[in-house]
Short mmCIF file of C-alpha atoms in Angstrom, two decimals:
data_model
loop_
_atom_site.label_atom_id
_atom_site.label_comp_id
_atom_site.label_asym_id
_atom_site.label_seq_id
_atom_site.Cartn_x
_atom_site.Cartn_y
_atom_site.Cartn_z
CA MET V 1 -3.39 40.65 40.65
CA ALA V 2 -0.49 42.56 42.17
CA LEU V 3 0.88 46.00 42.84
CA ASP V 4 0.51 48.41 39.92
CA PRO V 5 4.02 49.65 39.00
CA LYS V 6 2.55 53.00 37.97
CA ALA V 7 1.37 53.62 41.54
CA VAL V 8 4.86 53.49 43.04
CA LYS V 9 6.24 56.76 44.41
CA SER V 10 9.53 56.38 42.57
CA ASP V 11 10.92 56.62 39.09
CA LEU V 12 10.93 53.23 37.40
CA VAL V 13 14.17 51.65 36.26
CA LEU V 14 13.31 48.94 33.75
CA ILE V 15 15.73 46.10 33.05
CA LEU V 16 15.51 44.32 29.69
CA ASP V 17 16.67 40.75 30.27
CA TYR V 18 18.96 39.11 27.71
CA GLY V 19 19.70 36.01 29.73
CA SER V 20 22.56 36.91 32.07
CA GLN V 21 22.74 34.98 35.33
CA TYR V 22 23.17 38.38 37.02
CA THR V 23 20.21 40.18 35.43
CA HIS V 24 17.91 39.97 38.42
CA LEU V 25 20.71 41.00 40.72
CA ILE V 26 20.59 44.36 38.91
CA THR V 27 16.90 44.62 39.83
CA ARG V 28 17.65 43.84 43.46
CA ARG V 29 20.61 46.23 43.72
CA ILE V 30 18.57 49.13 42.36
CA ARG V 31 15.73 48.44 44.79
CA SER V 32 18.26 48.56 47.64
CA LEU V 33 18.71 52.22 46.67
CA ASN V 34 14.95 52.77 47.28
CA VAL V 35 14.32 52.98 43.54
CA PHE V 36 11.65 50.76 42.01
CA SER V 37 12.94 48.42 39.33
CA LEU V 38 11.34 45.73 37.21
CA CYS V 39 12.74 43.12 34.86
CA ILE V 40 11.01 42.04 31.64
CA SER V 41 12.09 40.11 28.58
CA GLY V 42 14.58 41.93 26.37
CA THR V 43 12.51 40.90 23.35
CA SER V 44 9.26 42.36 24.67
CA PRO V 45 7.22 44.45 22.22
CA LEU V 46 7.81 48.20 22.32
CA SER V 47 4.37 48.79 23.83
CA ALA V 48 5.27 46.65 26.87
CA ILE V 49 8.20 48.98 27.51
CA THR V 50 6.53 52.30 26.77
CA ASP V 51 3.38 51.47 28.79
CA LEU V 52 5.50 51.25 31.95
CA LYS V 53 6.90 54.76 31.34
CA PRO V 54 10.40 54.04 32.71
CA SER V 55 12.85 56.86 33.44
CA VAL V 56 15.82 54.57 32.84
CA VAL V 57 16.20 51.38 30.82
CA ILE V 58 19.08 48.99 31.49
CA LEU V 59 20.02 46.43 28.85
CA SER V 60 21.32 43.36 30.67
CA GLY V 61 24.18 41.04 29.90
CA GLY V 62 23.67 37.69 28.24
CA PRO V 63 25.40 34.65 26.76
CA HIS V 64 24.82 35.63 23.13
CA SER V 65 26.90 37.32 20.42
CA VAL V 66 25.28 40.33 18.78
CA HIS V 67 26.68 39.38 15.38
CA THR V 68 24.86 36.02 15.23
CA PRO V 69 21.54 35.96 13.32
CA ASP V 70 19.37 34.69 16.19
CA SER V 71 20.73 36.94 18.94
CA PRO V 72 17.99 38.66 20.98
CA SER V 73 17.50 42.41 20.71
CA PHE V 74 15.21 45.20 21.82
CA PRO V 75 12.24 45.98 19.56
CA GLU V 76 12.41 48.17 16.50
CA GLY V 77 11.87 51.80 17.42
CA PHE V 78 13.14 51.43 20.99
CA LEU V 79 16.16 53.73 20.63
CA HIS V 80 14.13 56.38 18.83
CA TRP V 81 11.47 56.24 21.56
CA ALA V 82 14.07 56.49 24.32
CA GLU V 83 15.81 59.46 22.74
CA SER V 84 12.57 61.23 21.92
CA ASN V 85 11.29 60.86 25.47
CA GLY V 86 14.51 61.64 27.34
CA VAL V 87 14.85 58.10 28.69
CA PHE V 88 18.35 57.16 29.84
CA VAL V 89 19.71 53.86 28.48
CA LEU V 90 22.56 51.88 30.08
CA GLY V 91 23.92 48.78 28.37
CA ILE V 92 25.75 46.25 30.56
CA CYS V 93 28.07 43.68 28.94
CA TYR V 94 25.95 42.20 26.11
CA GLY V 95 23.73 45.27 26.49
CA LEU V 96 26.68 47.57 25.67
CA GLN V 97 27.50 45.52 22.58
CA LEU V 98 23.87 45.55 21.50
CA LEU V 99 23.74 49.32 21.86
CA VAL V 100 26.95 49.73 19.85
CA GLN V 101 25.87 47.44 17.04
CA ARG V 102 22.34 48.82 16.67
CA LEU V 103 23.67 52.39 16.54
CA GLY V 104 26.10 51.60 13.71
CA GLY V 105 29.25 50.55 15.58
CA VAL V 106 31.15 47.29 15.22
CA VAL V 107 31.41 44.37 17.65
CA CYS V 108 33.84 41.51 16.97
CA ILE V 109 35.22 38.45 18.71
CA GLY V 110 37.88 39.81 21.07
CA ASN V 111 41.57 39.04 20.63
CA LYS V 112 41.71 38.38 24.37
CA GLN V 113 38.57 37.19 26.10
CA GLU V 114 38.04 38.62 29.57
CA TYR V 115 36.47 36.54 32.34
CA GLY V 116 36.67 37.21 36.06
CA ARG V 117 38.33 40.03 37.98
CA MET V 118 40.04 42.66 35.87
CA ASP V 119 41.54 46.10 36.46
CA VAL V 120 39.84 48.93 34.60
CA ASN V 121 41.34 52.39 34.12
CA VAL V 122 39.20 55.52 33.93
CA LEU V 123 40.64 57.59 31.09
CA ARG V 124 38.86 60.90 31.21
CA GLU V 125 36.29 63.01 32.98
CA SER V 126 32.87 61.58 32.21
CA ALA V 127 29.24 61.47 33.21
CA LEU V 128 29.60 57.82 34.24
CA PHE V 129 32.52 58.30 36.63
CA GLY V 130 32.71 62.04 37.27
CA ALA V 131 36.02 63.87 37.57
CA GLU V 132 37.48 62.40 40.76
CA LYS V 133 38.14 58.93 39.30
CA VAL V 134 40.11 60.04 36.25
CA GLY V 135 43.46 58.23 36.14
CA ARG V 136 42.41 55.73 38.77
CA SER V 137 41.93 52.00 38.31
CA GLN V 138 39.27 49.83 39.87
CA VAL V 139 38.67 46.09 40.05
CA VAL V 140 35.61 44.90 38.11
CA TRP V 141 34.02 41.61 37.07
CA MET V 142 34.29 40.91 33.34
CA SER V 143 32.47 38.17 31.46
CA HIS V 144 32.74 38.61 27.69
CA GLY V 145 34.31 37.12 24.60
CA ASP V 146 33.23 39.84 22.14
CA GLU V 147 34.26 43.47 22.31
CA ALA V 148 33.32 46.79 20.76
CA VAL V 149 36.03 47.72 18.23
CA LYS V 150 34.35 50.72 16.58
CA LEU V 151 31.96 53.02 18.42
CA PRO V 152 28.92 54.75 16.93
CA GLU V 153 29.30 58.42 16.07
CA GLY V 154 29.22 60.69 19.13
CA PHE V 155 30.37 58.04 21.63
CA ASP V 156 33.54 58.28 23.72
CA VAL V 157 35.53 55.56 25.42
CA VAL V 158 35.80 56.63 29.07
CA ALA V 159 37.44 53.50 30.54
CA ARG V 160 39.51 50.58 29.28
CA SER V 161 40.57 47.26 30.80
CA GLU V 162 44.24 46.60 31.58
CA GLN V 163 44.33 44.64 28.31
CA GLY V 164 43.10 47.68 26.40
CA ALA V 165 39.52 46.54 25.71
CA VAL V 166 36.66 49.03 25.85
CA ALA V 167 35.23 48.97 29.40
CA ALA V 168 32.88 51.99 29.46
CA ILE V 169 31.37 54.25 26.81
CA GLU V 170 28.94 57.15 26.75
CA ASN V 171 27.10 59.68 24.66
CA PRO V 172 25.61 61.99 27.33
CA SER V 173 23.84 64.24 24.83
CA ARG V 174 21.76 61.27 23.65
CA LYS V 175 21.61 59.78 27.17
CA PHE V 176 23.17 56.49 26.02
CA PHE V 177 25.77 54.76 28.21
CA GLY V 178 27.50 51.40 28.40
CA LEU V 179 29.60 49.31 30.80
CA GLN V 180 31.38 46.20 29.52
CA TYR V 181 31.66 44.83 33.06
CA HIS V 182 29.06 43.90 35.70
CA PRO V 183 28.62 46.65 38.32
CA GLU V 184 25.85 44.69 40.08
CA VAL V 185 28.02 41.85 41.44
CA THR V 186 29.99 41.99 44.68
CA HIS V 187 33.14 41.13 42.70
CA THR V 188 33.00 44.74 41.43
CA PRO V 189 33.63 46.57 44.75
CA GLU V 190 32.86 50.05 43.37
CA GLY V 191 29.91 48.84 41.28
CA MET V 192 27.20 50.08 43.63
CA ASP V 193 28.85 53.51 43.78
CA THR V 194 28.77 53.60 39.98
CA LEU V 195 25.09 52.60 39.84
CA ARG V 196 24.21 55.11 42.57
CA HIS V 197 26.08 57.90 40.78
CA PHE V 198 24.52 56.98 37.44
CA LEU V 199 20.93 56.84 38.71
CA PHE V 200 20.92 59.85 41.02
CA ASP V 201 23.57 62.22 39.64
CA VAL V 202 23.39 61.45 35.92
CA CYS V 203 19.77 60.41 35.43
CA GLY V 204 18.24 62.44 38.27
CA VAL V 205 16.15 59.50 39.45
CA SER V 206 13.94 60.06 42.49
CA ALA V 207 13.89 57.41 45.22
CA GLY V 208 10.55 56.44 46.76
CA TRP V 209 10.43 52.65 46.93
CA THR V 210 9.47 51.92 50.56
CA MET V 211 7.66 48.97 52.10
CA GLU V 212 5.24 51.33 53.87
CA ASP V 213 4.12 52.66 50.49
CA VAL V 214 3.95 49.13 49.09
CA LEU V 215 1.69 48.08 51.97
CA ASP V 216 -0.67 51.03 51.49
CA GLU V 217 -0.83 50.47 47.74
CA GLU V 218 -1.38 46.70 48.04
CA ILE V 219 -4.31 47.22 50.40
CA LYS V 220 -5.84 49.66 47.91
CA VAL V 221 -5.36 47.16 45.07
CA ILE V 222 -6.98 44.37 47.08
CA ASN V 223 -9.94 46.51 48.12
CA ASN V 224 -10.43 47.73 44.55
CA THR V 225 -10.32 44.16 43.23
CA VAL V 226 -12.28 42.24 45.84
CA ALA V 227 -15.92 43.36 46.01
CA ALA V 228 -17.44 44.20 49.40
CA ASP V 229 -19.37 40.90 49.49
CA ASP V 230 -16.62 38.68 48.02
CA HIS V 231 -14.86 36.01 50.07
CA VAL V 232 -11.23 34.95 49.59
CA ILE V 233 -9.34 31.71 50.26
CA CYS V 234 -5.70 31.83 51.27
CA ALA V 235 -3.37 28.88 50.86
CA LEU V 236 -1.13 28.87 53.93
CA SER V 237 2.02 26.78 53.79
CA GLY V 238 3.52 27.84 57.09
CA GLY V 239 6.30 29.73 55.36
CA VAL V 240 7.15 33.42 55.36
CA ASP V 241 5.61 34.25 51.99
CA SER V 242 2.11 32.84 52.45
CA THR V 243 1.99 34.05 56.05
CA VAL V 244 2.79 37.65 55.09
CA ALA V 245 0.38 37.46 52.15
CA ALA V 246 -2.40 36.20 54.43
CA THR V 247 -1.73 38.85 57.08
CA LEU V 248 -1.78 41.59 54.43
CA VAL V 249 -5.06 40.40 52.87
CA HIS V 250 -6.60 39.92 56.32
CA LYS V 251 -5.72 43.54 57.12
CA ALA V 252 -7.52 44.59 53.92
CA ILE V 253 -10.71 42.52 54.06
CA GLY V 254 -10.90 41.07 57.58
CA ASP V 255 -13.05 38.00 58.21
CA ARG V 256 -13.89 37.56 54.53
CA LEU V 257 -10.51 35.83 54.31
CA HIS V 258 -10.62 32.06 54.88
CA CYS V 259 -7.24 30.37 55.33
CA VAL V 260 -6.56 26.72 54.63
CA PHE V 261 -3.46 24.75 55.57
CA VAL V 262 -3.00 21.53 53.61
CA ASP V 263 -1.09 18.59 55.04
CA ASN V 264 0.10 17.04 51.79
CA GLY V 265 2.14 14.31 53.45
CA LEU V 266 5.32 16.09 52.36
CA LEU V 267 5.83 18.30 55.41
CA ARG V 268 8.82 18.44 57.73
CA TYR V 269 9.04 16.83 61.16
CA LYS V 270 5.95 17.81 63.23
CA GLU V 271 5.37 20.69 60.79
CA ARG V 272 1.59 20.45 60.91
CA GLU V 273 1.36 20.71 64.71
CA ARG V 274 3.93 23.49 64.98
CA VAL V 275 2.48 25.62 62.18
CA MET V 276 -1.14 25.35 63.32
CA GLU V 277 -0.16 26.35 66.86
CA THR V 278 1.63 29.44 65.54
CA PHE V 279 -1.30 30.45 63.33
CA GLU V 280 -3.77 30.20 66.20
CA LYS V 281 -1.68 31.61 69.08
CA ASN V 282 0.49 34.24 67.41
CA LEU V 283 -1.15 35.35 64.17
CA HIS V 284 -4.81 34.89 65.19
CA LEU V 285 -5.73 33.86 61.67
CA PRO V 286 -8.78 31.67 61.08
CA VAL V 287 -7.23 28.51 59.59
CA THR V 288 -8.78 25.20 58.55
CA CYS V 289 -6.39 22.25 58.38
CA VAL V 290 -7.07 19.72 55.61
CA ASP V 291 -5.33 16.34 55.82
CA ALA V 292 -4.81 15.31 52.20
CA SER V 293 -1.62 13.28 52.64
CA ASN V 294 -3.12 10.09 51.19
CA GLN V 295 -4.44 11.99 48.17
CA PHE V 296 -1.05 13.52 47.34
CA LEU V 297 1.05 10.42 47.99
CA THR V 298 -1.30 8.26 45.90
CA GLU V 299 -0.89 10.59 42.92
CA LEU V 300 2.90 10.74 43.40
CA LYS V 301 3.43 6.99 43.61
CA GLY V 302 5.98 5.88 41.03
CA VAL V 303 6.78 9.45 39.86
CA THR V 304 10.49 10.31 39.77
CA ASP V 305 10.69 13.30 37.42
CA PRO V 306 10.86 16.55 39.49
CA GLU V 307 8.83 18.59 37.00
CA LYS V 308 6.05 15.97 37.01
CA LYS V 309 6.09 16.02 40.80
CA ARG V 310 5.62 19.80 40.81
CA LYS V 311 2.78 19.63 38.28
CA ILE V 312 0.98 16.87 40.19
CA ILE V 313 1.33 18.70 43.49
CA GLY V 314 0.10 21.97 41.97
CA LYS V 315 -2.93 20.23 40.49
CA GLU V 316 -3.80 18.50 43.77
CA PHE V 317 -3.49 21.74 45.74
CA ILE V 318 -5.91 23.50 43.41
CA SER V 319 -8.41 20.63 43.54
CA ILE V 320 -8.37 20.86 47.34
CA PHE V 321 -8.87 24.62 47.24
CA ASP V 322 -11.77 24.17 44.82
CA ALA V 323 -13.36 21.61 47.19
CA PHE V 324 -12.78 23.95 50.14
CA ALA V 325 -14.44 26.73 48.16
CA GLN V 326 -17.50 24.54 47.54
CA GLU V 327 -17.80 23.80 51.27
CA LEU V 328 -17.56 27.52 52.03
CA GLU V 329 -20.23 28.23 49.44
CA GLN V 330 -22.64 25.93 51.24
CA LYS V 331 -21.76 27.54 54.56
CA LEU V 332 -21.79 31.19 53.41
CA GLY V 333 -24.35 31.03 50.64
CA LYS V 334 -21.77 32.64 48.33
CA LYS V 335 -18.86 31.02 46.55
CA PRO V 336 -15.39 32.50 47.22
CA SER V 337 -13.98 34.19 44.15
CA TYR V 338 -10.26 34.46 44.85
CA LEU V 339 -7.26 32.43 45.95
CA VAL V 340 -4.34 34.19 47.70
CA GLN V 341 -0.84 32.86 47.13
CA GLY V 342 2.55 34.01 48.37
CA THR V 343 4.20 34.00 44.95
CA LEU V 344 7.41 36.05 44.91
CA TYR V 345 9.27 37.81 42.11
CA PRO V 346 11.98 35.09 41.87
CA ASP V 347 9.17 32.49 41.52
CA VAL V 348 7.85 34.36 38.50
CA ILE V 349 11.30 34.97 37.05
CA GLU V 350 12.40 31.34 37.33
CA SER V 351 9.18 29.74 36.10
CA CYS V 352 8.05 28.91 32.61
CA PRO V 353 7.68 32.06 30.49
CA PRO V 354 4.02 32.73 29.75
CA PRO V 355 2.86 32.24 26.14
CA GLY V 356 3.58 35.29 24.01
CA SER V 357 6.15 36.66 26.44
CA GLY V 358 8.87 36.46 23.80
CA ARG V 359 11.36 34.99 26.27
CA THR V 360 12.50 32.33 23.81
CA HIS V 361 16.17 32.94 24.65
CA SER V 362 15.84 32.13 28.36
CA HIS V 363 15.71 28.70 29.92
CA THR V 364 13.16 27.42 32.40
CA ILE V 365 14.93 26.77 35.69
CA LYS V 366 11.92 25.29 37.45
CA SER V 367 8.14 25.35 37.58
CA HIS V 368 6.78 26.37 40.97
CA HIS V 369 3.65 24.74 42.28
CA ASN V 370 2.14 28.19 42.63
CA VAL V 371 3.23 29.46 39.20
CA GLY V 372 3.97 26.82 36.59
CA GLY V 373 1.71 24.14 38.06
CA LEU V 374 -1.64 25.91 37.93
CA PRO V 375 -4.25 24.20 35.75
CA LYS V 376 -5.77 26.21 32.92
CA ASP V 377 -9.32 25.48 34.11
CA MET V 378 -8.79 26.74 37.67
CA LYS V 379 -12.05 28.25 38.93
CA LEU V 380 -10.57 30.65 41.48
CA LYS V 381 -8.99 33.94 40.43
CA LEU V 382 -5.53 34.62 41.84
CA ILE V 383 -4.45 37.33 44.25
CA GLU V 384 -0.65 37.49 44.51
CA PRO V 385 0.17 40.59 46.57
CA LEU V 386 3.89 39.77 46.84
CA LYS V 387 4.41 39.01 43.16
CA LEU V 388 6.82 41.90 42.59
CA LEU V 389 8.81 41.46 45.80
CA PHE V 390 12.00 39.63 46.74
CA LYS V 391 12.26 37.54 49.92
CA ASP V 392 14.03 40.18 52.01
CA GLU V 393 11.42 42.75 50.96
CA VAL V 394 8.66 40.37 52.09
CA ARG V 395 10.35 40.13 55.47
CA GLN V 396 10.43 43.93 55.69
CA LEU V 397 6.72 44.00 54.88
CA GLY V 398 6.07 41.33 57.50
CA ARG V 399 7.80 43.41 60.18
CA ILE V 400 5.53 46.35 59.36
CA LEU V 401 2.53 44.02 59.65
CA ASP V 402 3.76 42.79 63.08
CA VAL V 403 4.27 39.20 61.97
CA PRO V 404 6.34 37.53 64.73
CA GLY V 405 10.08 37.74 64.12
CA SER V 406 10.53 34.01 64.65
CA PHE V 407 8.19 33.38 61.74
CA LEU V 408 9.87 35.92 59.47
CA LYS V 409 13.28 34.37 60.08
CA ARG V 410 12.17 30.89 59.00
CA HIS V 411 14.19 29.44 56.16
CA PRO V 412 12.31 29.14 52.86
CA PHE V 413 10.47 25.86 52.35
CA PRO V 414 9.45 24.88 48.81
CA GLY V 415 5.78 24.54 47.93
CA PRO V 416 6.23 20.91 46.82
CA GLY V 417 7.80 20.24 50.23
CA LEU V 418 9.92 17.15 50.70
CA ALA V 419 8.91 15.89 47.24
CA VAL V 420 11.83 17.88 45.80
CA ARG V 421 14.18 16.75 48.57
CA VAL V 422 13.61 13.06 48.03
CA LEU V 423 15.29 12.19 44.76
CA GLY V 424 13.15 9.58 43.06
CA ASP V 425 9.81 8.12 44.17
CA VAL V 426 8.79 9.81 47.45
CA THR V 427 6.48 6.90 48.34
CA GLU V 428 9.17 4.22 48.08
CA GLY V 429 10.13 2.62 51.38
CA ASN V 430 10.40 4.97 54.33
CA ALA V 431 12.26 7.77 52.54
CA LEU V 432 10.02 10.54 53.90
CA GLU V 433 10.32 9.38 57.51
CA ILE V 434 14.10 9.08 57.25
CA LEU V 435 14.39 12.53 55.66
CA ARG V 436 12.19 14.14 58.32
CA GLU V 437 14.35 12.79 61.12
CA VAL V 438 17.62 13.72 59.41
CA ASP V 439 16.37 17.22 58.59
CA GLU V 440 15.20 17.78 62.16
CA ILE V 441 18.62 16.81 63.57
CA PHE V 442 20.41 19.05 61.06
CA ILE V 443 18.22 22.14 61.62
CA GLN V 444 18.15 21.76 65.40
CA SER V 445 21.95 21.45 65.43
CA ILE V 446 22.19 24.66 63.41
CA LYS V 447 19.91 26.43 65.88
CA ASP V 448 21.82 25.09 68.88
CA ALA V 449 25.06 26.36 67.36
CA GLY V 450 23.55 29.85 66.89
CA LEU V 451 23.94 29.68 63.11
CA TYR V 452 20.32 29.63 61.95
CA ASP V 453 19.98 33.36 61.24
CA SER V 454 23.33 33.41 59.39
CA ILE V 455 22.11 30.83 56.88
CA TRP V 456 19.55 31.66 54.20
CA GLN V 457 18.36 28.09 53.80
CA ALA V 458 19.43 24.70 55.14
CA PHE V 459 17.95 21.26 54.61
CA ALA V 460 18.64 17.57 54.15
CA VAL V 461 18.23 15.52 50.97
CA PHE V 462 17.41 11.83 50.60
CA LEU V 463 19.54 10.29 47.86
CA PRO V 464 18.41 7.29 45.78
CA VAL V 465 21.55 5.31 46.56
CA ARG V 466 22.64 2.86 49.23
CA SER V 467 26.08 2.55 50.75
CA VAL V 468 27.96 -0.19 52.55
CA GLY V 469 28.78 0.65 56.15
CA VAL V 470 29.53 -0.80 59.57
CA GLN V 471 27.14 -0.08 62.44
CA GLY V 472 27.00 -1.96 65.73
CA ASP V 473 29.79 -4.28 64.56
CA GLN V 474 27.61 -5.35 61.66
CA ARG V 475 27.85 -4.72 57.95
CA THR V 476 25.01 -2.51 56.72
CA HIS V 477 23.70 -1.54 53.31
CA SER V 478 21.82 1.68 54.13
CA HIS V 479 20.82 5.03 52.74
CA VAL V 480 22.90 8.13 51.96
CA VAL V 481 21.69 11.62 52.87
CA ALA V 482 23.09 15.00 51.86
CA LEU V 483 23.17 18.22 53.85
CA ARG V 484 22.84 21.58 52.12
CA ALA V 485 23.13 25.07 53.58
CA VAL V 486 23.48 28.28 51.60
CA THR V 487 23.85 32.00 52.08
CA SER V 488 21.93 34.33 49.78
CA GLN V 489 20.08 37.64 49.60
CA ASP V 490 17.10 36.65 47.52
CA GLY V 491 17.60 33.11 46.27
CA MET V 492 18.61 34.19 42.78
CA THR V 493 22.25 33.40 43.53
CA ALA V 494 23.69 31.50 46.50
CA ASP V 495 26.96 30.33 48.03
CA TRP V 496 27.32 27.23 50.19
CA TYR V 497 27.81 27.82 53.90
CA TYR V 498 31.21 27.04 55.43
CA PHE V 499 30.59 24.93 58.54
CA GLU V 500 33.39 24.17 60.96
CA HIS V 501 34.59 20.58 60.71
CA LYS V 502 33.60 19.83 64.30
CA PHE V 503 30.01 20.89 63.61
CA LEU V 504 29.78 18.61 60.58
CA ASP V 505 31.39 15.78 62.52
CA ASP V 506 28.86 16.15 65.36
CA VAL V 507 25.88 16.32 63.00
CA SER V 508 27.04 13.30 61.02
CA ARG V 509 27.42 11.25 64.20
CA LYS V 510 23.97 12.30 65.47
CA ILE V 511 22.35 11.33 62.17
CA CYS V 512 24.07 7.97 61.75
CA ASN V 513 23.51 7.05 65.39
CA GLY V 514 19.99 8.44 65.66
CA VAL V 515 18.28 7.67 62.36
CA ARG V 516 17.73 4.04 61.52
CA GLY V 517 18.53 3.29 57.88
CA VAL V 518 21.26 5.91 57.33
CA ASN V 519 24.96 5.07 57.34
CA ARG V 520 26.51 7.86 55.28
CA VAL V 521 26.23 11.68 55.32
CA VAL V 522 27.62 13.96 52.60
CA GLN V 523 27.66 17.75 52.23
CA ASP V 524 26.66 19.72 49.13
CA ILE V 525 29.31 22.38 48.41
CA THR V 526 27.90 23.73 45.14
CA SER V 527 26.92 27.36 44.61
CA LYS V 528 24.00 28.69 42.55
CA PRO V 529 24.83 28.86 39.70
CA PRO V 530 25.77 26.31 38.44
CA SER V 531 23.34 24.36 40.65
CA THR V 532 19.94 25.43 41.92
CA ILE V 533 19.34 25.63 45.66
CA GLU V 534 17.03 22.62 45.75
CA TRP V 535 18.30 19.25 44.58
CA GLU V 536 15.32 17.73 42.77
#
């Protein structure tokens, strides 16, 4: 259960996803213009598209070639529906090529493939660029090996790359447009101006995507779903997402919300004590703490595969919530019907595609404990009020709900906790204790240096390797830990944070001198993509 897209006071811009690493950045960029946008599979049935009644459809980029037999495409009848209903269509990269090919044009392997920054020249006055940019060049981000060599009837080339390849096309009378480059990435400096101009000046989209409206609508949805005598359980992790979700549901149904915080044995240093104190003193939420550390660690013993860890943890969480529900039933005389979770839009996007979704061309990046790990026989029905929101939008919502700023600024912490930051068996030796101490030193050093709010997420990782070292004039054979810190807007893409050498030197010394069993510290300097943010 989540916000109904049809209730949003904004035109909907629908993105059809063909597998580009930037697809969901398009969604986020459009929302930053106060326009509601959603992303669904590019191979969704026509009814899934038409039921949403979008004003604009954007065809995303992707790694495929339109002239290969198994390349993904929009459903039969899509273009006819769009044209008949006055829906604007913009193809980006692969989306442009798909539009060209399906309308009778020709796409071939390019003589010169274009990857990275490229100058593009605007050739003529156009709907896409207006009149003022004619004759000007702009830097854009290209990522294509194929190119359109023959356009469908009625289309004009309005911009070309410095190598002469088609960079932008349009047929305004049919409301079909295409960009061969990616306007959504920061490497295209004028990209947001182009999207803004296209949506507002060309398509006439109305903006009305505000967190105040989202809050009002979510409360209506919750009250319409949860009966007046129903009780609801909320799984609180101590993070931003579940805290905002709990506060929102509490505002809607009051004391019929029953929060539970589970100590799964995979929490950070003194996490349980710190989180419970905040819940009770600052948020005034009724929270029951369940110590299930032995239960989780017993089930995880010997497990090294990260996906299996996530599935096990998800299953154990649900079994605890079911048991908690049974206890509440005895106490209240009525069994709770719903479970609240702080699932976010990136969680849904990056998790296993649901059966029948048609997303056969996309790869599973990870299964989240609160998405991919849910058992089929779960007795509680889900309430996921943040399911269509990105992290920064959740923080906006939290501010409106008066959630303390210190809580909203907390770095994301994964549902499976330290299980995905200990590579290998989490129960082996004292890996968890070592990691907790290392992580505490790292995070406290970041806070002391005034860097915490400049970093999207920072954490330590326990590596399944030992290294020879010298400590206290003695030869040691101890553990290696890694430090990771990234900057990001929503977790979909991320760059590693550039620490000063002195900071890293100080942190390394503190860890090696203060944590028994560690004699080597390394830093992760990989962006997402190609890596994910977590190590696993």
